[in-house]
């Protein structure tokens, strides 16, 4: 070789470099300008040097590979939204990812000092964590729930999945993933509350149905007695009181259906002062003795058009919210007043920009108040500032929805420590007075002039309601047949056939629904007409579209019954 000749190299010794698996990965050689005096000694020396060099190179490669692996592991761990950490056998922290360090407050100095990971857990759960470490020492995986404490002292629920870290066949420590399950717990609580409310709602609907049957009998028979008590003012006054109480009880059943979300909006002209006065007796037990309720009513208050049950729910929800904002007691003030609002109605009503008469309902408290950020979110479903188990976050969203249905507005004023005030603005209703018409000669003072001579079949499983309907309709001149369930109704038609002009049937009965009965009968008697009566909301009554508009909700007023019957019989 020219280079060797130029350098006057006369001898050399060399050997391959081998890795730990025996594979050659390089060569090491020594060159000399004179013949080697002891070639064997030189060869032994170069081989020994080559072995040390190969070992050092392989160690360096392993360190670099390990560093790359550790960097990749850290980058992967830091990219996870969960907390990932490692400890030694005794629970001293040796690694924690970026999210965990931020969440729990551990620093690089804590890692160097080998701080105990139990510091991140509340005192009651530290024993549980030590139990997990004990399982890890035995080489066992562990899954558990726990309560973790942030650096600022706030706690949150979490799950922890831990596995042993092995080294040369023995347990060297623990590797764990900790997951914040606050959101999952909230969803579980909301689901549980929703299921609870659904069960209570179903119960409330059933109670309302049975109670409506009783109220219909009480109210109906009292009306009949009232018609025969004209000569005795004292008895008449007592009977009128019974009717008023029955009407109030019917209002309670409507509240049950509103509570269970099974009541459709049924707006009527009403005076909010009267509605609030009726609500106060129900409201005070909900509020408690340590909260004072004041009512300042405007005696000249205009009327609004609204659903009494739904508006009463608005009052209850706002009052209960106020109570919760005053854990140490305080005062709730309810006020009503007339006002004018510009641009009150929505644009699709064609009234945008006009000033309109309105009625204001204000409910204020002396509670803790709210900051601006909280006020911006209070009407969001499931948003709540109450502690776990104290609220579902649906109360104010329900208020907002009900007021929107009534084409109204909700306004809120609040500051921390200065209480809260809600203003409900509802469109005013023209205050036209309609004088009740007196009974004309020959008409029934109880039921009016809707007389008839047709044959009607009444199908009702509640015997008291069935007898009352029969008596009321016979009083108007109709021939009335009765049946307690669909099979008896078919038997009646087999005897009377087309002579029956109208079917008055309960919707929900043993043996079938009113819709099924009417559809079956109408095949053979296409001219048959129908009126449905029900104490259940429509979603319990089958397909609402099948019922049409011929539905009377219990308890039915006698005049409403005979008027609907006459209108249906006269309908083409």
mmCIF file of N, CA and C in Angstrom, residues 53 92 173 186 273 279 389 418 550:
data_model
loop_
_atom_site.group_PDB
_atom_site.id
_atom_site.type_symbol
_atom_site.label_atom_id
_atom_site.label_comp_id
_atom_site.label_asym_id
_atom_site.label_seq_id
_atom_site.Cartn_x
_atom_site.Cartn_y
_atom_site.Cartn_z
ATOM 1 N N UNK A 53 -12.668 -1.885 24.251
ATOM 2 C CA UNK A 53 -13.232 -0.859 23.364
ATOM 3 C C UNK A 53 -14.616 -1.253 22.872
ATOM 4 N N UNK A 92 -41.951 5.984 46.828
ATOM 5 C CA UNK A 92 -41.325 7.271 46.575
ATOM 6 C C UNK A 92 -41.393 7.581 45.080
ATOM 7 N N UNK A 173 -40.677 -1.382 41.563
ATOM 8 C CA UNK A 173 -41.513 -0.209 41.828
ATOM 9 C C UNK A 173 -42.894 -0.370 41.230
ATOM 10 N N UNK A 186 -70.421 13.318 37.633
ATOM 11 C CA UNK A 186 -71.512 14.275 37.420
ATOM 12 C C UNK A 186 -72.573 13.681 36.503
ATOM 13 N N UNK A 273 -101.707 37.927 40.806
ATOM 14 C CA UNK A 273 -101.887 38.115 42.250
ATOM 15 C C UNK A 273 -102.634 36.940 42.868
ATOM 16 N N UNK A 279 -100.471 30.119 45.799
ATOM 17 C CA UNK A 279 -99.205 29.385 45.860
ATOM 18 C C UNK A 279 -98.495 29.524 47.202
ATOM 19 N N UNK A 389 -75.422 16.681 44.894
ATOM 20 C CA UNK A 389 -76.597 16.190 45.588
ATOM 21 C C UNK A 389 -77.594 17.268 45.956
ATOM 22 N N UNK A 418 -74.888 40.567 47.716
ATOM 23 C CA UNK A 418 -75.967 41.554 47.726
ATOM 24 C C UNK A 418 -77.295 40.982 47.251
ATOM 25 N N UNK A 550 -111.195 15.769 20.291
ATOM 26 C CA UNK A 550 -112.327 15.332 21.121
ATOM 27 C C UNK A 550 -111.835 14.655 22.394
#
